Amino acid sequence: MLAQFIQACQGTLAPALVAMVFSALLGVDEGGDRPRSARWRLYGFLVGLAAAIVFAAVRGTGALTQRTVVTVPTLWACLVADALALAVVFVSRRAVAGWRDHPAVLDACNLVAAGAIALTAFRALPGVILQLTNFIETGQPVFTSAMLLRALGFLLGIGLAVGTAVLARSLYASVPRGVFVLCAALLELVVLAQHLTDLLKVLQSVRRVRLHGAAFRLLAVLVNHATWFALAQVAVFLIAVVTAIVSGIRMSPAGPISPRDFRYLPGIPRVLAYGGEPNEAIVRRRRKFRRHAIACAVWTLVASVGVTVALTYGVAATQRVITLSDPEPYQVSEGTITIPYTQVEDGHLHRFQYTAADGTVMRFIIIRKNGNSYGVGLDACANCGDAGYYEKDGKIICKKCDVAINLATIGFKGGCNPIPFDYTSQDGAIQIQTTTLDALSGNFS
């Protein structure tokens, strides 16, 4: 449950916050008149969500062997969209104020925002969607208490991320617009930095870019602490939280009319002079603003603390180091590895180690599935690399993504299954050619 909660919260946070800030900055009090681009941001999110679902399905089935074909172009597009979105943040006030005279300007801003929302959703949500495959354990009934707890954690994680965005949106009416613009700009900078880090990580791994020295060490720190970006995305709105509390406290129900009233209480007649005594309507609106500003700030702070706790202590709890079992001995003669059935017929995971001709240390696993059927494959998969598998409560689980592997599919390609290889059964033993393993050494670092 905790793992699903954290993954869903962290993955949903960036799209929710980006959609929220543009909803606030580009929203128009439409009345009976609507900009033609009023729903473009919503369409952008739906397009990004649909693309994320397709990409998650392709990843889950193992149909896409080279994800860089998709990730590299989309990450470049993300950087361009993030830079344009940052510019839109600063021109949003003029675009909204004069949209009836120059509707094309607001349309352009909404188009950029829609693209940024779509690309952010596409990059962030596949990991969230893939969590759905972990709800039901292999060989277990559909409806179990464990499945319901995982589903609950998943929904609570999404709820916390969306709720945090909604509460942060409520601060827009309680702080000067410049403060909210500053928060939105910092958010876009954090998202841009996250996409840039992801791109450099991919380019470094495929050797299109070679970083050295301090640049490489910085990249390694950011890659190993990906939750920092999510924490920073929430932290930027603490500026608005503090400002809203100060604005609420300073909005005293009593006292003469001041510029603060015209800033925070829209609709006050301009004929009222500064220094004049407020009427009962203004006093009531001051009290309402004060309650609203402080309440929104406090609840946003509570949600931010919840996200912070989930992404610090929660992540630490789910990332406890799992030690793989020690490799077992076997016989090798004239290029043939021989492992008798009596060594692996107990139905548990058996791990073996082999040093390839090029010096690479490899691992492979064998497990009896049912009857006389055995699952044989590398202790690595196409999706998660050479992280390996471990056995827990009778299940075989990928160490990196925590997915329980269907025993029946071990020995077949696809998904998070161990990478299969050819072997033969002879004289009561499994026989593996060392040349077969040598050819697969590239799957281990």
Short mmCIF file of C-alpha atoms in Angstrom, two decimals:
data_model
loop_
_atom_site.label_atom_id
_atom_site.label_comp_id
_atom_site.label_asym_id
_atom_site.label_seq_id
_atom_site.Cartn_x
_atom_site.Cartn_y
_atom_site.Cartn_z
CA MET A 1 0.00 0.00 0.00
CA LEU A 2 2.76 2.46 0.94
CA ALA A 3 4.67 1.86 -2.29
CA GLN A 4 1.56 2.49 -4.40
CA PHE A 5 0.76 5.62 -2.37
CA ILE A 6 4.24 7.11 -2.87
CA GLN A 7 4.50 6.26 -6.57
CA ALA A 8 1.05 7.67 -7.33
CA CYS A 9 1.64 10.85 -5.33
CA GLN A 10 5.07 11.57 -6.76
CA GLY A 11 4.04 10.85 -10.34
CA THR A 12 0.83 12.85 -10.25
CA LEU A 13 2.23 15.90 -8.47
CA ALA A 14 3.98 17.68 -11.38
CA PRO A 15 1.08 17.44 -13.90
CA ALA A 16 -1.40 18.54 -11.22
CA LEU A 17 0.65 21.58 -10.17
CA VAL A 18 1.47 22.66 -13.74
CA ALA A 19 -2.19 22.40 -14.74
CA MET A 20 -3.15 24.31 -11.60
CA VAL A 21 -0.88 27.31 -12.09
CA PHE A 22 -2.03 27.86 -15.66
CA SER A 23 -5.64 27.45 -14.59
CA ALA A 24 -5.08 30.33 -12.19
CA LEU A 25 -2.92 32.57 -14.38
CA LEU A 26 -4.81 32.09 -17.66
CA GLY A 27 -8.31 31.73 -16.26
CA VAL A 28 -10.79 34.33 -17.49
CA ASP A 29 -13.96 35.47 -15.75
CA GLU A 30 -15.87 34.43 -18.80
CA GLY A 31 -19.51 35.06 -17.96
CA GLY A 32 -21.41 34.70 -21.19
CA ASP A 33 -18.34 35.37 -23.30
CA ARG A 34 -15.73 32.63 -23.61
CA PRO A 35 -12.29 32.65 -25.23
CA ARG A 36 -12.10 30.11 -28.04
CA SER A 37 -9.10 28.53 -26.29
CA ALA A 38 -10.86 28.18 -22.92
CA ARG A 39 -10.66 24.37 -22.92
CA TRP A 40 -7.34 23.86 -24.64
CA ARG A 41 -5.51 23.21 -21.36
CA LEU A 42 -8.00 20.45 -20.51
CA TYR A 43 -7.55 18.93 -23.95
CA GLY A 44 -3.78 19.07 -23.47
CA PHE A 45 -4.03 17.09 -20.24
CA LEU A 46 -6.32 14.50 -21.85
CA VAL A 47 -3.91 14.07 -24.77
CA GLY A 48 -0.99 13.66 -22.37
CA LEU A 49 -2.94 11.14 -20.29
CA ALA A 50 -3.92 9.10 -23.36
CA ALA A 51 -0.32 9.06 -24.61
CA ALA A 52 0.89 8.02 -21.14
CA ILE A 53 -1.58 5.11 -21.10
CA VAL A 54 -0.37 3.92 -24.51
CA PHE A 55 3.30 4.25 -23.54
CA ALA A 56 2.69 2.42 -20.24
CA ALA A 57 0.96 -0.41 -22.12
CA VAL A 58 3.86 -0.69 -24.55
CA ARG A 59 6.38 -0.74 -21.71
CA GLY A 60 4.39 -3.27 -19.72
CA THR A 61 4.20 -5.74 -22.60
CA GLY A 62 7.85 -5.35 -23.56
CA ALA A 63 6.88 -4.50 -27.14
CA LEU A 64 9.26 -1.53 -27.15
CA THR A 65 12.84 -2.71 -26.74
CA GLN A 66 14.51 0.69 -27.17
CA ARG A 67 12.70 3.26 -25.07
CA THR A 68 15.20 5.95 -26.03
CA VAL A 69 13.42 6.16 -29.39
CA VAL A 70 10.53 7.75 -27.48
CA THR A 71 12.15 9.30 -24.42
CA VAL A 72 14.84 11.38 -26.11
CA PRO A 73 12.56 13.27 -28.58
CA THR A 74 9.87 13.82 -25.95
CA LEU A 75 12.38 15.12 -23.41
CA TRP A 76 13.72 17.61 -25.96
CA ALA A 77 10.13 18.67 -26.59
CA CYS A 78 9.61 19.01 -22.83
CA LEU A 79 12.55 21.40 -22.53
CA VAL A 80 11.19 23.60 -25.31
CA ALA A 81 7.68 23.53 -23.85
CA ASP A 82 8.97 24.31 -20.35
CA ALA A 83 10.93 27.32 -21.60
CA LEU A 84 7.91 28.66 -23.50
CA ALA A 85 5.65 27.99 -20.51
CA LEU A 86 8.01 30.00 -18.30
CA ALA A 87 7.64 32.92 -20.70
CA VAL A 88 3.84 32.54 -20.64
CA VAL A 89 3.88 32.83 -16.84
CA PHE A 90 5.33 36.32 -17.08
CA VAL A 91 3.04 37.56 -19.89
CA SER A 92 -0.12 35.92 -18.56
CA ARG A 93 -1.45 39.08 -16.91
CA ARG A 94 -1.38 41.11 -20.11
CA ALA A 95 -2.79 38.22 -22.13
CA VAL A 96 -5.77 37.84 -19.79
CA ALA A 97 -6.40 41.56 -19.29
CA GLY A 98 -6.59 42.32 -23.02
CA TRP A 99 -7.94 39.06 -24.37
CA ARG A 100 -11.06 40.61 -25.92
CA ASP A 101 -8.98 43.09 -27.90
CA HIS A 102 -6.24 40.60 -28.77
CA PRO A 103 -7.68 37.07 -28.43
CA ALA A 104 -4.83 35.54 -30.43
CA VAL A 105 -2.38 36.36 -27.63
CA LEU A 106 -4.42 34.43 -25.05
CA ASP A 107 -4.92 31.61 -27.56
CA ALA A 108 -1.15 31.36 -28.01
CA CYS A 109 -0.61 31.29 -24.24
CA ASN A 110 -3.25 28.58 -23.79
CA LEU A 111 -1.70 26.58 -26.63
CA VAL A 112 1.73 26.71 -24.99
CA ALA A 113 0.23 25.82 -21.61
CA ALA A 114 -1.67 22.90 -23.14
CA GLY A 115 1.53 21.58 -24.71
CA ALA A 116 3.46 21.91 -21.43
CA ILE A 117 0.69 20.13 -19.51
CA ALA A 118 0.47 17.34 -22.10
CA LEU A 119 4.21 16.69 -22.14
CA THR A 120 4.53 16.86 -18.36
CA ALA A 121 1.68 14.36 -18.00
CA PHE A 122 3.19 12.07 -20.64
CA ARG A 123 6.54 12.01 -18.84
CA ALA A 124 5.17 11.61 -15.31
CA LEU A 125 2.12 9.36 -15.55
CA PRO A 126 3.32 6.08 -17.19
CA GLY A 127 4.97 5.03 -13.94
CA VAL A 128 1.75 5.76 -12.08
CA ILE A 129 -0.33 3.78 -14.58
CA LEU A 130 2.01 0.78 -14.40
CA GLN A 131 1.26 0.55 -10.69
CA LEU A 132 -2.14 -0.86 -11.66
CA THR A 133 -0.41 -4.10 -12.68
CA ASN A 134 0.74 -4.61 -9.09
CA PHE A 135 -2.72 -4.67 -7.51
CA ILE A 136 -3.33 -8.40 -8.04
CA GLU A 137 -0.63 -10.88 -7.13
CA THR A 138 0.05 -13.86 -9.35
CA GLY A 139 -2.11 -16.84 -8.46
CA GLN A 140 -4.26 -14.86 -6.02
CA PRO A 141 -8.01 -14.08 -6.27
CA VAL A 142 -8.95 -10.73 -7.74
CA PHE A 143 -10.55 -9.32 -4.60
CA THR A 144 -8.31 -9.70 -1.56
CA SER A 145 -7.53 -7.44 1.36
CA ALA A 146 -4.01 -6.89 -0.02
CA MET A 147 -5.40 -5.83 -3.41
CA LEU A 148 -7.83 -3.42 -1.77
CA LEU A 149 -5.06 -1.89 0.33
CA ARG A 150 -2.89 -1.37 -2.75
CA ALA A 151 -5.79 0.24 -4.59
CA LEU A 152 -6.50 2.44 -1.57
CA GLY A 153 -2.88 3.55 -1.40
CA PHE A 154 -2.92 4.30 -5.12
CA LEU A 155 -6.06 6.44 -4.86
CA LEU A 156 -4.86 8.22 -1.72
CA GLY A 157 -1.58 9.10 -3.44
CA ILE A 158 -3.39 10.64 -6.41
CA GLY A 159 -5.78 12.36 -4.01
CA LEU A 160 -2.95 13.93 -2.01
CA ALA A 161 -1.23 15.24 -5.15
CA VAL A 162 -4.43 16.66 -6.67
CA GLY A 163 -5.58 17.99 -3.30
CA THR A 164 -2.29 19.79 -2.79
CA ALA A 165 -2.65 21.42 -6.22
CA VAL A 166 -6.24 22.48 -5.50
CA LEU A 167 -5.28 23.99 -2.14
CA ALA A 168 -2.34 25.81 -3.70
CA ARG A 169 -4.75 27.15 -6.35
CA SER A 170 -6.93 28.59 -3.57
CA LEU A 171 -4.03 30.84 -2.51
CA TYR A 172 -4.30 32.77 -5.78
CA ALA A 173 -7.06 35.01 -4.42
CA SER A 174 -5.23 35.64 -1.15
CA VAL A 175 -1.83 36.87 -2.34
CA PRO A 176 -0.63 39.59 -4.72
CA ARG A 177 -0.50 38.31 -8.28
CA GLY A 178 3.25 38.90 -8.40
CA VAL A 179 3.78 36.42 -5.57
CA PHE A 180 1.79 33.72 -7.36
CA VAL A 181 3.64 34.45 -10.61
CA LEU A 182 6.92 33.99 -8.73
CA CYS A 183 5.74 30.61 -7.39
CA ALA A 184 4.60 29.55 -10.86
CA ALA A 185 7.92 30.59 -12.42
CA LEU A 186 9.89 28.65 -9.79
CA LEU A 187 7.68 25.62 -10.39
CA GLU A 188 8.38 25.73 -14.12
CA LEU A 189 12.11 26.05 -13.44
CA VAL A 190 12.00 22.95 -11.22
CA VAL A 191 10.07 20.99 -13.86
CA LEU A 192 12.52 22.13 -16.53
CA ALA A 193 15.46 21.05 -14.34
CA GLN A 194 13.83 17.65 -13.83
CA HIS A 195 13.33 17.12 -17.56
CA LEU A 196 16.89 18.27 -18.26
CA THR A 197 18.24 15.80 -15.69
CA ASP A 198 16.23 12.98 -17.23
CA LEU A 199 17.51 13.87 -20.70
CA LEU A 200 21.15 14.04 -19.61
CA LYS A 201 20.77 10.71 -17.81
CA VAL A 202 19.49 9.05 -20.99
CA LEU A 203 22.09 10.68 -23.24
CA GLN A 204 24.86 9.71 -20.84
CA SER A 205 23.66 6.11 -20.70
CA VAL A 206 23.65 5.77 -24.50
CA ARG A 207 26.96 7.69 -24.71
CA ARG A 208 25.66 10.56 -26.81
CA VAL A 209 26.87 12.92 -24.09
CA ARG A 210 29.89 12.42 -21.84
CA LEU A 211 29.94 14.40 -18.61
CA HIS A 212 33.05 14.49 -16.45
CA GLY A 213 34.14 15.85 -13.13
CA ALA A 214 31.74 18.08 -11.22
CA ALA A 215 29.07 17.92 -13.93
CA PHE A 216 28.93 14.13 -13.76
CA ARG A 217 28.87 14.12 -9.95
CA LEU A 218 26.03 16.65 -9.93
CA LEU A 219 24.05 14.57 -12.42
CA ALA A 220 24.60 11.45 -10.30
CA VAL A 221 23.33 13.24 -7.18
CA LEU A 222 20.19 14.49 -8.96
CA VAL A 223 19.47 11.08 -10.50
CA ASN A 224 19.89 9.33 -7.16
CA HIS A 225 17.67 11.87 -5.38
CA ALA A 226 14.79 12.23 -7.83
CA THR A 227 12.37 12.97 -4.99
CA TRP A 228 14.11 16.32 -4.50
CA PHE A 229 12.32 17.63 -7.58
CA ALA A 230 8.90 16.67 -6.21
CA LEU A 231 9.73 18.24 -2.84
CA ALA A 232 10.90 21.42 -4.57
CA GLN A 233 7.69 21.59 -6.61
CA VAL A 234 5.70 21.77 -3.38
CA ALA A 235 8.19 23.93 -1.50
CA VAL A 236 7.94 26.84 -3.96
CA PHE A 237 4.33 27.43 -2.85
CA LEU A 238 5.43 28.01 0.74
CA ILE A 239 6.17 31.56 -0.43
CA ALA A 240 2.46 31.98 -1.19
CA VAL A 241 1.52 30.24 2.09
CA VAL A 242 3.50 32.72 4.18
CA THR A 243 2.24 35.67 2.12
CA ALA A 244 -1.39 34.55 2.50
CA ILE A 245 -1.04 34.25 6.28
CA VAL A 246 0.49 37.73 6.48
CA SER A 247 -2.21 39.15 4.20
CA GLY A 248 -4.94 37.57 6.30
CA ILE A 249 -3.53 38.87 9.57
CA ARG A 250 -3.06 42.38 8.19
CA MET A 251 -6.64 42.48 6.87
CA SER A 252 -8.25 43.86 10.01
CA PRO A 253 -12.08 44.15 9.91
CA ALA A 254 -11.82 47.60 11.48
CA GLY A 255 -9.81 50.49 10.19
CA PRO A 256 -10.06 53.01 7.37
CA ILE A 257 -10.22 52.05 3.69
CA SER A 258 -6.77 51.42 2.25
CA PRO A 259 -5.21 50.27 -1.04
CA ARG A 260 -5.23 46.74 0.43
CA ASP A 261 -9.03 46.68 0.18
CA PHE A 262 -8.98 47.45 -3.53
CA ARG A 263 -6.27 44.81 -4.07
CA TYR A 264 -7.94 41.91 -2.26
CA LEU A 265 -11.65 42.80 -2.29
CA PRO A 266 -12.69 43.15 -5.93
CA GLY A 267 -15.85 45.07 -6.65
CA ILE A 268 -15.38 47.86 -4.11
CA PRO A 269 -16.55 51.13 -5.69
CA ARG A 270 -13.61 53.30 -6.65
CA VAL A 271 -15.54 56.35 -5.49
CA LEU A 272 -14.67 55.40 -1.91
CA ALA A 273 -11.78 57.49 -0.72
CA TYR A 274 -8.69 56.23 1.05
CA GLY A 275 -8.93 56.86 4.76
CA GLY A 276 -12.72 56.72 4.85
CA GLU A 277 -14.64 54.53 7.26
CA PRO A 278 -15.70 51.14 5.83
CA ASN A 279 -19.36 50.22 5.68
CA GLU A 280 -20.79 46.94 7.00
CA ALA A 281 -20.46 45.20 3.62
CA ILE A 282 -16.73 45.92 3.46
CA VAL A 283 -16.26 44.79 7.07
CA ARG A 284 -17.97 41.48 6.28
CA ARG A 285 -15.83 40.98 3.18
CA ARG A 286 -12.69 41.73 5.17
CA ARG A 287 -13.61 39.06 7.70
CA LYS A 288 -14.37 36.57 4.94
CA PHE A 289 -11.06 37.29 3.20
CA ARG A 290 -9.16 36.90 6.46
CA ARG A 291 -10.74 33.53 7.25
CA HIS A 292 -10.26 32.33 3.67
CA ALA A 293 -6.61 33.42 3.41
CA ILE A 294 -5.51 31.87 6.69
CA ALA A 295 -7.52 28.66 6.19
CA CYS A 296 -6.18 28.13 2.66
CA ALA A 297 -2.63 28.78 3.81
CA VAL A 298 -2.88 26.39 6.76
CA TRP A 299 -4.44 23.56 4.74
CA THR A 300 -1.91 24.01 1.92
CA LEU A 301 0.83 23.82 4.52
CA VAL A 302 -0.69 20.63 5.95
CA ALA A 303 -0.86 19.06 2.48
CA SER A 304 2.74 20.11 1.77
CA VAL A 305 3.90 18.51 5.00
CA GLY A 306 2.01 15.34 4.03
CA VAL A 307 3.76 15.21 0.65
CA THR A 308 7.13 15.86 2.29
CA VAL A 309 6.67 13.09 4.85
CA ALA A 310 5.50 10.66 2.16
CA LEU A 311 8.48 11.39 -0.08
CA THR A 312 11.08 11.24 2.70
CA TYR A 313 10.20 8.78 5.44
CA GLY A 314 7.85 6.86 3.15
CA VAL A 315 10.45 6.46 0.41
CA ALA A 316 13.06 5.42 2.97
CA ALA A 317 10.69 2.74 4.29
CA THR A 318 10.03 1.32 0.82
CA GLN A 319 13.66 1.43 -0.32
CA ARG A 320 15.16 -0.77 2.32
CA VAL A 321 18.05 -2.61 0.70
CA ILE A 322 17.15 -6.15 -0.32
CA THR A 323 20.10 -8.52 -0.42
CA LEU A 324 20.05 -11.16 -3.13
CA SER A 325 20.72 -14.72 -2.07
CA ASP A 326 24.21 -16.12 -2.59
CA PRO A 327 24.86 -17.96 -5.86
CA GLU A 328 24.88 -21.75 -5.71
CA PRO A 329 27.65 -24.04 -7.01
CA TYR A 330 27.40 -26.02 -10.24
CA GLN A 331 29.55 -28.15 -12.50
CA VAL A 332 31.04 -26.91 -15.75
CA SER A 333 32.90 -29.11 -18.21
CA GLU A 334 33.98 -28.49 -21.80
CA GLY A 335 31.82 -25.38 -22.12
CA THR A 336 28.69 -26.98 -20.64
CA ILE A 337 27.13 -26.01 -17.31
CA THR A 338 25.29 -28.91 -15.67
CA ILE A 339 22.76 -28.41 -12.87
CA PRO A 340 20.89 -31.56 -11.69
CA TYR A 341 17.13 -31.39 -11.20
CA THR A 342 17.56 -32.56 -7.61
CA GLN A 343 19.27 -29.23 -6.86
CA VAL A 344 16.40 -27.06 -8.12
CA GLU A 345 13.24 -29.14 -7.78
CA ASP A 346 12.05 -27.68 -4.45
CA GLY A 347 10.02 -24.88 -6.10
CA HIS A 348 12.23 -22.08 -4.71
CA LEU A 349 14.40 -19.56 -6.52
CA HIS A 350 17.95 -20.78 -7.22
CA ARG A 351 20.58 -18.25 -8.27
CA PHE A 352 23.83 -19.03 -10.10
CA GLN A 353 26.80 -16.92 -11.10
CA TYR A 354 28.94 -17.12 -14.23
CA THR A 355 31.91 -15.11 -15.46
CA ALA A 356 31.63 -14.53 -19.20
CA ALA A 357 34.49 -14.73 -21.65
CA ASP A 358 34.77 -10.93 -21.64
CA GLY A 359 35.10 -10.88 -17.83
CA THR A 360 31.52 -9.78 -17.09
CA VAL A 361 30.07 -11.34 -13.94
CA MET A 362 26.60 -12.64 -14.82
CA ARG A 363 23.78 -14.25 -12.86
CA PHE A 364 21.03 -16.60 -13.95
CA ILE A 365 18.12 -18.18 -12.09
CA ILE A 366 16.21 -21.46 -12.21
CA ILE A 367 12.91 -22.26 -10.54
CA ARG A 368 10.56 -25.21 -10.81
CA LYS A 369 7.19 -23.87 -11.96
CA ASN A 370 4.89 -26.90 -11.96
CA GLY A 371 5.24 -30.56 -12.78
CA ASN A 372 8.42 -31.03 -14.77
CA SER A 373 8.43 -27.47 -16.10
CA TYR A 374 11.29 -25.16 -15.14
CA GLY A 375 11.76 -21.44 -15.57
CA VAL A 376 15.28 -20.55 -16.68
CA GLY A 377 16.54 -17.06 -17.43
CA LEU A 378 19.04 -14.34 -16.63
CA ASP A 379 18.81 -12.62 -13.26
CA ALA A 380 17.97 -9.49 -15.25
CA CYS A 381 15.19 -8.14 -17.45
CA ALA A 382 14.85 -5.78 -20.40
CA ASN A 383 12.94 -3.19 -18.35
CA CYS A 384 14.87 -3.01 -15.06
CA GLY A 385 18.34 -4.18 -16.06
CA ASP A 386 20.43 -6.40 -13.80
CA ALA A 387 18.74 -5.46 -10.49
CA GLY A 388 17.81 -9.14 -10.03
CA TYR A 389 14.95 -11.06 -8.48
CA TYR A 390 14.26 -12.31 -4.99
CA GLU A 391 11.78 -14.66 -3.39
CA LYS A 392 9.28 -13.43 -0.81
CA ASP A 393 6.29 -15.31 0.58
CA GLY A 394 6.50 -17.80 -2.27
CA LYS A 395 6.58 -15.09 -4.96
CA ILE A 396 9.37 -14.06 -7.32
CA ILE A 397 9.72 -10.27 -7.23
CA CYS A 398 11.79 -7.84 -9.28
CA LYS A 399 14.13 -6.01 -6.90
CA LYS A 400 13.89 -2.69 -8.76
CA CYS A 401 10.20 -2.25 -9.59
CA ASP A 402 8.73 -4.57 -6.93
CA VAL A 403 6.59 -6.40 -9.51
CA ALA A 404 5.61 -9.99 -8.69
CA ILE A 405 6.48 -12.19 -11.68
CA ASN A 406 3.98 -14.71 -12.98
CA LEU A 407 5.76 -18.04 -12.56
CA ALA A 408 4.12 -19.41 -15.69
CA THR A 409 5.77 -16.70 -17.81
CA ILE A 410 9.33 -17.19 -16.54
CA GLY A 411 11.24 -18.47 -19.54
CA PHE A 412 9.31 -16.27 -21.98
CA LYS A 413 10.12 -12.82 -23.31
CA GLY A 414 8.25 -9.67 -22.39
CA GLY A 415 7.45 -7.35 -19.50
CA CYS A 416 9.60 -7.69 -16.40
CA ASN A 417 10.26 -11.39 -16.99
CA PRO A 418 13.83 -12.70 -16.66
CA ILE A 419 15.54 -12.64 -20.06
CA PRO A 420 15.28 -16.25 -21.32
CA PHE A 421 18.02 -18.22 -23.05
CA ASP A 422 18.37 -21.65 -24.65
CA TYR A 423 19.13 -24.72 -22.56
CA THR A 424 18.66 -28.47 -22.82
CA SER A 425 17.44 -31.19 -20.45
CA GLN A 426 19.47 -34.40 -20.44
CA ASP A 427 20.35 -37.17 -17.98
CA GLY A 428 18.28 -35.67 -15.16
CA ALA A 429 19.92 -32.24 -15.39
CA ILE A 430 19.63 -28.82 -17.01
CA GLN A 431 22.53 -28.16 -19.36
CA ILE A 432 23.55 -24.67 -20.48
CA GLN A 433 26.23 -23.81 -23.01
CA THR A 434 28.67 -21.19 -21.78
CA THR A 435 28.71 -19.64 -25.26
CA THR A 436 25.00 -18.94 -24.83
CA LEU A 437 25.68 -16.95 -21.65
CA ASP A 438 28.71 -15.24 -23.22
CA ALA A 439 26.48 -13.78 -25.90
CA LEU A 440 24.20 -12.25 -23.24
CA SER A 441 26.86 -10.58 -21.10
CA GLY A 442 25.77 -7.15 -22.31
CA ASN A 443 22.74 -7.35 -20.03
CA PHE A 444 25.03 -6.95 -16.99
CA SER A 445 27.08 -3.91 -16.11
#
